[in-house]
mmCIF file of C-alpha atoms and ligand atoms in Angstrom:
data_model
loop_
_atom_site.group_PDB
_atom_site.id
_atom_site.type_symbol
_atom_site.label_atom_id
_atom_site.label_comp_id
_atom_site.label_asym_id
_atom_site.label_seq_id
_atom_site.Cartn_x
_atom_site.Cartn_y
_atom_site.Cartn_z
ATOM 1 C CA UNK A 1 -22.803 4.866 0.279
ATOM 2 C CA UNK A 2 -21.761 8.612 0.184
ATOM 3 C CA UNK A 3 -19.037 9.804 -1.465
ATOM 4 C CA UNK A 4 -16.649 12.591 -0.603
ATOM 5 C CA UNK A 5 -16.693 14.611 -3.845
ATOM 6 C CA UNK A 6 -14.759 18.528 -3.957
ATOM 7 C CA UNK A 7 -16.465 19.269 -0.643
ATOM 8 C CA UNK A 8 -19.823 18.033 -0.699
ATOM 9 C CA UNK A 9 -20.763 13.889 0.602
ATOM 10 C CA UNK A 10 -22.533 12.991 -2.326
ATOM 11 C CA UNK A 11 -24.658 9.653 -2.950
ATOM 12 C CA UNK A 12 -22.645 7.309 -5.022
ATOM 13 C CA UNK A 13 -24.579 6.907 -8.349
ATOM 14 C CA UNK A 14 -24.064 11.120 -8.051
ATOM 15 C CA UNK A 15 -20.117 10.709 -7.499
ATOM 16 C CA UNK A 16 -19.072 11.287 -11.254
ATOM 17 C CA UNK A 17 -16.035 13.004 -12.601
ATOM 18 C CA UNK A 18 -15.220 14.638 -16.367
ATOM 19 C CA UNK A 19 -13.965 12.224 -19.008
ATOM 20 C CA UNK A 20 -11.401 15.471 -19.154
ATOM 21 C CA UNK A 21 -10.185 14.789 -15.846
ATOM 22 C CA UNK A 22 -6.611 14.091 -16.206
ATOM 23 C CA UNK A 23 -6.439 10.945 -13.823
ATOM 24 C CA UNK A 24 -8.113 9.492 -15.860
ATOM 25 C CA UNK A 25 -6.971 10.681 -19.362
ATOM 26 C CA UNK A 26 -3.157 10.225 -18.255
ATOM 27 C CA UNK A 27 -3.067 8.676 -14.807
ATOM 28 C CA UNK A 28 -2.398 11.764 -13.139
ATOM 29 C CA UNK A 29 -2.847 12.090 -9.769
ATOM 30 C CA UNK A 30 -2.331 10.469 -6.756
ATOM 31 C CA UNK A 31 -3.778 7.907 -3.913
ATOM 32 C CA UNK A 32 -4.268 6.230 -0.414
ATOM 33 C CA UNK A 33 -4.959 3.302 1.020
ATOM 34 C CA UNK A 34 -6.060 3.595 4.767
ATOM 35 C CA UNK A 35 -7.624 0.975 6.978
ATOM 36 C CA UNK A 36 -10.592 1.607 9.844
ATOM 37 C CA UNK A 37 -10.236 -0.845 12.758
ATOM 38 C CA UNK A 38 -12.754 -0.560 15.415
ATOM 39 C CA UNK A 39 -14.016 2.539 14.740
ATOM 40 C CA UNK A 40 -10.513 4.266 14.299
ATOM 41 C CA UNK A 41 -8.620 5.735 11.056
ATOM 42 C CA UNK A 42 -5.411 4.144 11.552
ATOM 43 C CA UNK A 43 -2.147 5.491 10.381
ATOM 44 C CA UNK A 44 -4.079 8.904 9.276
ATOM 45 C CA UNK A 45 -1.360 11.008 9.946
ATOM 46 C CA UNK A 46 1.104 8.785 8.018
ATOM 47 C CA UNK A 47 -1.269 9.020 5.242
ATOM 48 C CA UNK A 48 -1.772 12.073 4.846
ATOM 49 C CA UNK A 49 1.750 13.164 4.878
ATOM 50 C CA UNK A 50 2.367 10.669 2.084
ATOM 51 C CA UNK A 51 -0.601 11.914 -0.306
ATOM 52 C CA UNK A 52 0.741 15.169 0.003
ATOM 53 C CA UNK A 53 4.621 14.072 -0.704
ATOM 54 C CA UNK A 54 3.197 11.941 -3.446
ATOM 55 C CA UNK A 55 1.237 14.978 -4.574
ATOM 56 C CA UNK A 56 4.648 17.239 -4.192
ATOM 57 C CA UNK A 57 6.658 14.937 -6.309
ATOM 58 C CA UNK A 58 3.619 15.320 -9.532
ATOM 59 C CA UNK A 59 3.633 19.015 -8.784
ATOM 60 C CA UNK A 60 0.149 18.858 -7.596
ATOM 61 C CA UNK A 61 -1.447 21.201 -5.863
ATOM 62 C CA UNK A 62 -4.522 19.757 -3.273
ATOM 63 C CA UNK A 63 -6.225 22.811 -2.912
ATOM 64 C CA UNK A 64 -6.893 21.422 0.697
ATOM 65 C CA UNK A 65 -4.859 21.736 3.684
ATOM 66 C CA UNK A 66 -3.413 18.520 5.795
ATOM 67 C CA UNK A 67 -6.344 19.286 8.230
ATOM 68 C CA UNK A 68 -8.898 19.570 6.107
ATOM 69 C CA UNK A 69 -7.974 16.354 4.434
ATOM 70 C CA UNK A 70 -8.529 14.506 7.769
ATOM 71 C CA UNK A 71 -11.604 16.170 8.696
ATOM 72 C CA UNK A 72 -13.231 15.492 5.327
ATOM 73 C CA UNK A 73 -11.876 11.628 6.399
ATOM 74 C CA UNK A 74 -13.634 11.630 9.399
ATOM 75 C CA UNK A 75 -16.679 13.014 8.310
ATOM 76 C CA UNK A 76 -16.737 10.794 5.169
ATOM 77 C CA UNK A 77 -16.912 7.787 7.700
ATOM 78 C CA UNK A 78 -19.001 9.287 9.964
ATOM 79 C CA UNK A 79 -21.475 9.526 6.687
ATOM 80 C CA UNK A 80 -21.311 5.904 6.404
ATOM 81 C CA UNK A 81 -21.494 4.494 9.772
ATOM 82 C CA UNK A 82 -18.188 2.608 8.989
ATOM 83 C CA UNK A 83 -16.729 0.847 12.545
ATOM 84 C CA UNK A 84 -14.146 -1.178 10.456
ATOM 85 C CA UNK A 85 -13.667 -0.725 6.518
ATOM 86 C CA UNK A 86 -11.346 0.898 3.894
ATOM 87 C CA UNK A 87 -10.788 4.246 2.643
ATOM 88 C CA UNK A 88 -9.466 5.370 -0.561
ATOM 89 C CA UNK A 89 -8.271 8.909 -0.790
ATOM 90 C CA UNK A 90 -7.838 9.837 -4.427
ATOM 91 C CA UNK A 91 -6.394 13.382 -5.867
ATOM 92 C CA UNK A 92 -6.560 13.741 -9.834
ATOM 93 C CA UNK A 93 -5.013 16.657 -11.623
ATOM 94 C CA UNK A 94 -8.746 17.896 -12.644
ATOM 95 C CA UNK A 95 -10.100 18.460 -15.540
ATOM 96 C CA UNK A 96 -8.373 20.148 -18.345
ATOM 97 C CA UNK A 97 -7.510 19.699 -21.960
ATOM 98 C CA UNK A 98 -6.646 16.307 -24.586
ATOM 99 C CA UNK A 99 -3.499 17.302 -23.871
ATOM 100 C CA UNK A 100 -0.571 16.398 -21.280
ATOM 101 C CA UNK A 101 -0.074 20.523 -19.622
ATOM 102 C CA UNK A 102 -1.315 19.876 -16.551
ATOM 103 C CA UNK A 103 -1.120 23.567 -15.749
ATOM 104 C CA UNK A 104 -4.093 23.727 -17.857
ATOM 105 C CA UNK A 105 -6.100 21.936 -14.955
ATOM 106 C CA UNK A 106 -7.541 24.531 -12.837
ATOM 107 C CA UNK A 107 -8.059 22.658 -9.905
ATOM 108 C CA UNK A 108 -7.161 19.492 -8.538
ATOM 109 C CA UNK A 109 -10.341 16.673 -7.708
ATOM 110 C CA UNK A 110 -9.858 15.457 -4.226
ATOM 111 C CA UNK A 111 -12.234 12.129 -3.421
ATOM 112 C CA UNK A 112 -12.308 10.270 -0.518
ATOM 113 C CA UNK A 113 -13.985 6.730 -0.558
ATOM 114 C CA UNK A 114 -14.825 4.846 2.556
ATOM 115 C CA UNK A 115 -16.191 1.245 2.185
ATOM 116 C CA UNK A 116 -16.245 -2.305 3.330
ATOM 117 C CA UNK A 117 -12.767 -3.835 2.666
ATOM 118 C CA UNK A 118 -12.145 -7.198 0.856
ATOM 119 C CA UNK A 119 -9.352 -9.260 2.492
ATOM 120 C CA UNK A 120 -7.453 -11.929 2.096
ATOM 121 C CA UNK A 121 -9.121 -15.244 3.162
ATOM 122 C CA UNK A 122 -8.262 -15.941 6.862
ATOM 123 C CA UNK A 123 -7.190 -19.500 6.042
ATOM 124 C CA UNK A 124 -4.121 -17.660 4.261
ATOM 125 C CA UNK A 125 -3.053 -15.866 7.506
ATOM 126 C CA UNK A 126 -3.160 -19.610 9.213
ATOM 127 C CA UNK A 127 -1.514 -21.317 6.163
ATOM 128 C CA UNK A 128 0.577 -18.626 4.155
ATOM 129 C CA UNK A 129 0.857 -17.428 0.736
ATOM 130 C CA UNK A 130 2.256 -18.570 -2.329
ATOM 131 C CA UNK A 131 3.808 -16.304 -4.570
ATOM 132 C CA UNK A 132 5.636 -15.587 -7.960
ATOM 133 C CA UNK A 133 8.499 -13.750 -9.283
ATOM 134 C CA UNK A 134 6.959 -11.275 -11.680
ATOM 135 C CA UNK A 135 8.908 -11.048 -15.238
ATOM 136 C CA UNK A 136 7.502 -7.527 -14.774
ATOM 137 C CA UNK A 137 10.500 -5.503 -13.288
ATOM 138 C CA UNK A 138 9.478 -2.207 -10.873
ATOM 139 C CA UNK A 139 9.351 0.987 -12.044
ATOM 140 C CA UNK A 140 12.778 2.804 -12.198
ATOM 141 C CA UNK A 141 13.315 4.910 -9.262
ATOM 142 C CA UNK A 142 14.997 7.453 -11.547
ATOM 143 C CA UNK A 143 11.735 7.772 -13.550
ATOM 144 C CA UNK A 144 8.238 7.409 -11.927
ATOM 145 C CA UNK A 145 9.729 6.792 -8.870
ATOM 146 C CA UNK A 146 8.001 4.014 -7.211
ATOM 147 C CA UNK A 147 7.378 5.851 -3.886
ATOM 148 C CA UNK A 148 5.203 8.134 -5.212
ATOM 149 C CA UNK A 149 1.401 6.754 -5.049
ATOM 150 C CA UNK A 150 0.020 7.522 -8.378
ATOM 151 C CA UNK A 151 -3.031 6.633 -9.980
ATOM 152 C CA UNK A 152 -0.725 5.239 -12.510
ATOM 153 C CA UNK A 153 -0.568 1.542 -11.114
ATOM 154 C CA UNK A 154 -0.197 -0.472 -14.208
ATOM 155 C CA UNK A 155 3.547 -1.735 -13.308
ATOM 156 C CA UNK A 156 1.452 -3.199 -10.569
ATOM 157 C CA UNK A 157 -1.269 -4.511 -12.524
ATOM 158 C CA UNK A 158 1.021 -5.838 -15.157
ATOM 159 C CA UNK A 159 2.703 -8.232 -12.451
ATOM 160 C CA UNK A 160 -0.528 -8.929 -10.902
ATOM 161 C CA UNK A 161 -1.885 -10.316 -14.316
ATOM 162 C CA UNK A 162 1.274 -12.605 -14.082
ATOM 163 C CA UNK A 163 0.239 -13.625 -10.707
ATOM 164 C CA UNK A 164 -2.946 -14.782 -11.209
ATOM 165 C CA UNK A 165 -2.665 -15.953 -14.581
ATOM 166 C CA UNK A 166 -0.093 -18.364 -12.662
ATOM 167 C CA UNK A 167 -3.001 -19.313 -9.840
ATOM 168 C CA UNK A 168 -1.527 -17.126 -6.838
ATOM 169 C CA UNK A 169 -2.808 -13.872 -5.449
ATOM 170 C CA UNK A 170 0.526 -11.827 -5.472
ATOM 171 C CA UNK A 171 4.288 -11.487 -6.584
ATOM 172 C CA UNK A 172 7.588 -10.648 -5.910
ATOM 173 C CA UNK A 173 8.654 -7.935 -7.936
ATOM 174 C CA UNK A 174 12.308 -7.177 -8.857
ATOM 175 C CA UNK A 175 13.983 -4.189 -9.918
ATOM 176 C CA UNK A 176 16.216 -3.784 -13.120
ATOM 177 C CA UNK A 177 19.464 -5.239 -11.555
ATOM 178 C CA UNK A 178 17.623 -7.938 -10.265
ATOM 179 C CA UNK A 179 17.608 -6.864 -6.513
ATOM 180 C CA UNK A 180 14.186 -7.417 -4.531
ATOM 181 C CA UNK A 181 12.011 -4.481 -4.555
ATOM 182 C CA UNK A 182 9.005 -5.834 -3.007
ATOM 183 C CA UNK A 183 5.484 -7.323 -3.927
ATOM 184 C CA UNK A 184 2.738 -5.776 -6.055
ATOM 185 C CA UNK A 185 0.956 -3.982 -3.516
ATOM 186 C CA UNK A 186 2.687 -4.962 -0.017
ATOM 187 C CA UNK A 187 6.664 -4.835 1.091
ATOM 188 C CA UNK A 188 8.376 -8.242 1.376
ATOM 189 C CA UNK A 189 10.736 -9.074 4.774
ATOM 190 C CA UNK A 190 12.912 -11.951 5.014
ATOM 191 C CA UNK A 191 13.595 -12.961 8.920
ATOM 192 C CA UNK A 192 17.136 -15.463 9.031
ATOM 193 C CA UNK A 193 17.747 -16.112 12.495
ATOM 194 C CA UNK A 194 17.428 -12.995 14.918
ATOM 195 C CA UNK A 195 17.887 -10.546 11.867
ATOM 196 C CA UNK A 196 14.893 -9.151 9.992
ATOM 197 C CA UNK A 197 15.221 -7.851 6.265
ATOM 198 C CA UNK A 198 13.623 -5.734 3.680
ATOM 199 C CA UNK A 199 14.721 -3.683 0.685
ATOM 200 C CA UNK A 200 15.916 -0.005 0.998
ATOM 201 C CA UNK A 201 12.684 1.908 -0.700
ATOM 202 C CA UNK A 202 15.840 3.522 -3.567
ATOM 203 C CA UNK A 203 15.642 -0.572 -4.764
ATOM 204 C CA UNK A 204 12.112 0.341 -6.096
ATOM 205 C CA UNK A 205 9.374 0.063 -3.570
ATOM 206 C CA UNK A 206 6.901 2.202 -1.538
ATOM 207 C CA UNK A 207 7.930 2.685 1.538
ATOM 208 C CA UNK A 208 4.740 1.576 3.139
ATOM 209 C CA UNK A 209 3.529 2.273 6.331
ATOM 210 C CA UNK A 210 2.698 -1.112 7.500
ATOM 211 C CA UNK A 211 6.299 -1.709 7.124
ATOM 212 C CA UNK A 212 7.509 1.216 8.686
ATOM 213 C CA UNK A 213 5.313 -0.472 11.704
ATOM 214 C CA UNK A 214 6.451 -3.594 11.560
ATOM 215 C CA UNK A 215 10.014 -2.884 11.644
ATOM 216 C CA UNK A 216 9.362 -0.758 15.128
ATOM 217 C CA UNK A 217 7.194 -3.847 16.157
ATOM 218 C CA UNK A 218 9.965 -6.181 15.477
ATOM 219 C CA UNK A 219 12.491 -4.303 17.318
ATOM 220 C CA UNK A 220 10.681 -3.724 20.290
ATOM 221 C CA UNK A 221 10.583 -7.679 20.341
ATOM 222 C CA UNK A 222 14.522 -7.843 19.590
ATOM 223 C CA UNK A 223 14.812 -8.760 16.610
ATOM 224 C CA UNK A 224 18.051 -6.853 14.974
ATOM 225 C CA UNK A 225 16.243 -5.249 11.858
ATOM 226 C CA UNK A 226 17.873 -3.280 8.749
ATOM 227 C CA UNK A 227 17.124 -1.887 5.158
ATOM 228 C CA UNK A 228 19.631 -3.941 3.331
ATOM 229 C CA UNK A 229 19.529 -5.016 -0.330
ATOM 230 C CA UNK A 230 18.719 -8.475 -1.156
ATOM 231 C CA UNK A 231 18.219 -11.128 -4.374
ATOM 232 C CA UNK A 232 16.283 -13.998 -4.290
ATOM 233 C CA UNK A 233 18.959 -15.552 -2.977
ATOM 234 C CA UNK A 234 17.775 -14.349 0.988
ATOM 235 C CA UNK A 235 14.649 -15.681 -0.223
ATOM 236 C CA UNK A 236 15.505 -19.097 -0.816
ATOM 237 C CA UNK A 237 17.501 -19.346 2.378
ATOM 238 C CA UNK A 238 15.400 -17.662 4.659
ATOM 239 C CA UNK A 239 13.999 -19.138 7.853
ATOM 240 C CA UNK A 240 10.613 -17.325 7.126
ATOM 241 C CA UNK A 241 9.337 -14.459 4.558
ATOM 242 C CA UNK A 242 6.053 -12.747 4.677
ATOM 243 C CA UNK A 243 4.582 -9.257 3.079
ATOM 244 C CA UNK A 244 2.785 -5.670 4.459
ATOM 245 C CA UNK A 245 0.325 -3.847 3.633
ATOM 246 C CA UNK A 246 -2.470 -1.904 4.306
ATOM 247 C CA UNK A 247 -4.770 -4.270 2.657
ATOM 248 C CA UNK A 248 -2.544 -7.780 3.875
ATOM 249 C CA UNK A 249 -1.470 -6.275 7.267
ATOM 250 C CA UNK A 250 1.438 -9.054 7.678
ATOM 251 C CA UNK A 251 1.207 -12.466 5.901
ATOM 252 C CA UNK A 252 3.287 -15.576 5.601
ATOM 253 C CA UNK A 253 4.845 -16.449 2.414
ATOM 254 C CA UNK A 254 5.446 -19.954 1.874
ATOM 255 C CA UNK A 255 6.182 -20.535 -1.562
ATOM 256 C CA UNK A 256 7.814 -18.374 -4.450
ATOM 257 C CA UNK A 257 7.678 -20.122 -7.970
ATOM 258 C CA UNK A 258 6.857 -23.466 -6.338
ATOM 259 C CA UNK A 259 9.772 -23.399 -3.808
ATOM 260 C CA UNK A 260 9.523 -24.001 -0.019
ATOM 261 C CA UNK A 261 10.251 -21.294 1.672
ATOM 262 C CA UNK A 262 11.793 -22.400 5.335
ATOM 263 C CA UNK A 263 9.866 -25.331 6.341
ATOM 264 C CA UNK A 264 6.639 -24.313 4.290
ATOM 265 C CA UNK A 265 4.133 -23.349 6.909
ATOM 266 C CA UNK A 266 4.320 -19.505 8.717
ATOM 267 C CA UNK A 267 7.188 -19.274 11.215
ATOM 268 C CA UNK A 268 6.910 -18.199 14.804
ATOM 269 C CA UNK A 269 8.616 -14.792 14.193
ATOM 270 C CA UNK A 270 5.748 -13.809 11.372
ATOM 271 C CA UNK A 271 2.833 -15.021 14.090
ATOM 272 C CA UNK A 272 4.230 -12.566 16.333
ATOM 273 C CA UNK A 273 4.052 -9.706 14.010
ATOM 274 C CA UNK A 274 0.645 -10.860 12.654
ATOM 275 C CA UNK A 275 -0.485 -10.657 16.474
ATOM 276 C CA UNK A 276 1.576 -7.462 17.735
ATOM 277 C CA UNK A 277 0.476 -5.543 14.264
ATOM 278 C CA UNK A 278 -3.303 -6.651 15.088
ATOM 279 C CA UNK A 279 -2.929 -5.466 18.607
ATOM 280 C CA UNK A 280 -1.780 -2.122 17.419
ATOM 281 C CA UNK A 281 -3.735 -1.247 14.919
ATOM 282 C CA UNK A 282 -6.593 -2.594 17.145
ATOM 283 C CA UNK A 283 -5.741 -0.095 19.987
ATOM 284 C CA UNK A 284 -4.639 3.326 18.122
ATOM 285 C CA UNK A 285 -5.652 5.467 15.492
ATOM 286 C CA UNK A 286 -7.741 8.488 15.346
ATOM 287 C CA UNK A 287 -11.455 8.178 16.118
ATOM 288 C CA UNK A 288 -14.380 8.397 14.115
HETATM 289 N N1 PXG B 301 3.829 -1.517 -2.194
HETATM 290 C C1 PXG B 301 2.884 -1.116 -3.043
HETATM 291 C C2 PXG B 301 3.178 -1.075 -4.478
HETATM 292 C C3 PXG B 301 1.621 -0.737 -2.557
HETATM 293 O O1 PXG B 301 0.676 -0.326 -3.403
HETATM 294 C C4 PXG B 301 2.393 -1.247 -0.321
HETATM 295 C C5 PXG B 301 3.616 -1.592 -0.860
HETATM 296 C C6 PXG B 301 2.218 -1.293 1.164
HETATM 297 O O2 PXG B 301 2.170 0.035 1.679
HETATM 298 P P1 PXG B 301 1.311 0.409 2.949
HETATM 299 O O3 PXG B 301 1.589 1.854 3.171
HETATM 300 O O4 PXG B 301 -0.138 0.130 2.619
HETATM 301 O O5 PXG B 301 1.817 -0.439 4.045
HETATM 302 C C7 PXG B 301 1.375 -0.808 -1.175
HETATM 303 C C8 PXG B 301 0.047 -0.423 -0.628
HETATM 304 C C9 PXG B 301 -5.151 -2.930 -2.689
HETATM 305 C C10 PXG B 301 -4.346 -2.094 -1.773
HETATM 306 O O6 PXG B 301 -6.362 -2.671 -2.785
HETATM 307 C C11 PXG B 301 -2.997 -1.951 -1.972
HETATM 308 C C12 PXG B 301 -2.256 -1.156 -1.100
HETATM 309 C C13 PXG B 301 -2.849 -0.519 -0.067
HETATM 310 C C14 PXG B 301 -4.206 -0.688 0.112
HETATM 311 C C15 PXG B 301 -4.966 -1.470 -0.739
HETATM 312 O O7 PXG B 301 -4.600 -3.834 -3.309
HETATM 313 N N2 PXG B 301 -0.944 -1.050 -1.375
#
């Protein structure tokens, strides 16, 4: 596999960074998710943008321009022969001192990563997820606010550990008033009737671009869909509830902390999405 690396495609044993490297030494720096379908980067655009208003938020400075951020994409899975995979764009701070300045960092590390993805098992798109709540709140907006995309993930991991230490794959994360702020690494929805749900991204979540999708995908099928701030309450009582991500796409959830959620199997509104987000991603996205 070859590895984007500061400009050149290196081989992957040969893909090394400095133990000064402040992503790792503090978590500094920032990342993407972004599938491949069909031998198309999809969402690159949407991407992109967000590394770079991730990156804004740290004070980070790329050292590469939008452009040359997508080209080095391209050519990164070009370099692999990837039709359908997964590519991780990371930007650390670079390497600089055993301290926290990151002005001392001359220049910023900018790796891009394109591989084979590993998804959910396909019998959870027919049958649906169950999920947790996480005793792990979200981040606080008013600190690291959870929109930005950093390489510091361990609110994330810390609910994840709940999850599977409980026997399911994800949770439902809430925020420090208790409101819904979505799952560990996807956005939650709640459908009730002809109205479609999810959390404002300001109730601690990212505001993910599967999601962004899926509420344009919804609405073209006429469902009435709105950012509005929810407790577990809409949970309980919802007709159906299912997550997005990059990694999930759209998936049923049938369960939180042992409850039925609707009748327990994935509702006819979250099939459609499943299908209409497949279709799209399917049929756009910038070639290889
Ligand atoms: N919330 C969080 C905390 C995320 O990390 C999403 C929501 C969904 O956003 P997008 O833009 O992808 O619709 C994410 C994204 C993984 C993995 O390996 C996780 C994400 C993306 C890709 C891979 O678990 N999370």
């Amino acid at each position: 596999m070859k590895i984007y690396l500061n400009g050149d495609l290196v081989e992957e044993q040969d893909a090394k960074i400095s133990v000064f490297d402040h992503g790792l030494l503090y978590g500094d720096g920032v990342f993407e998710g972004t599938r491949i379908y069909n031998g198309r980067v999809a969402f690159l655009d949407e991407h992109v943008d967000r590394l770079f208003e991730s990156a804004k938020v740290l004070d980070l400075t790329i050292g590469m321009t939008k452009e040359e951020i997508k080209d080095a994409t391209i050519e990164t899975c070009k370099a692999n022969g990837l039709k359908d995979g997964y590519i991780r764009h990371l930007v650390t701070r670079g390497i600089g001192t055993l301290g926290l300045n990151p002005y001392l960092c001359k220049q910023a590390s900018v790796i891009i990563i394109a591989a084979d993805i590993q998804l959910y098992p396909a019998e959870l798109y027919e049958n649906g997820l169950k999920i947790i709540t996480a005793g792990t709140i979200r981040n606080l907006p008013e600190a690291l606010n959870p929109r930005v995309k950093s390489l510091n993930y361990l609110n994330n991991v810390m609910a994840k550990i709940e999850a599977i230490n409980a026997g399911v794959m994800e949770c439902l994360m809430l925020n420090s008033q208790g409101y819904v702020a979505e799952a560990s690494g996807d956005n939650v929805f709640v459908v009730k009737g002809n109205k479609l749900i999810t959390p404002p991204s300001w109730c601690g979540g990212l505001e993910g671009i599967t999601r962004n999708k899926v509420m344009e995908l919804a609405a073209n099928i006429g469902l009435e869909v709105s950012e509005t701030v929810m407790t577990r309450y809409e949970i309980w009582t919802a007709d159906e509830v299912f997550l997005t991500g990059t990694a999930a796409e759209v998936i049923s959830v049938i369960e939180l902390d042992k409850r039925i959620i609707g009748d327990g199997k994935p509702g006819e509104i979250t099939k459609k999405l499943i299908e209409a987000y497949r279709q799209f991603v399917n049929n756009n996205g910038v070639e290889i």
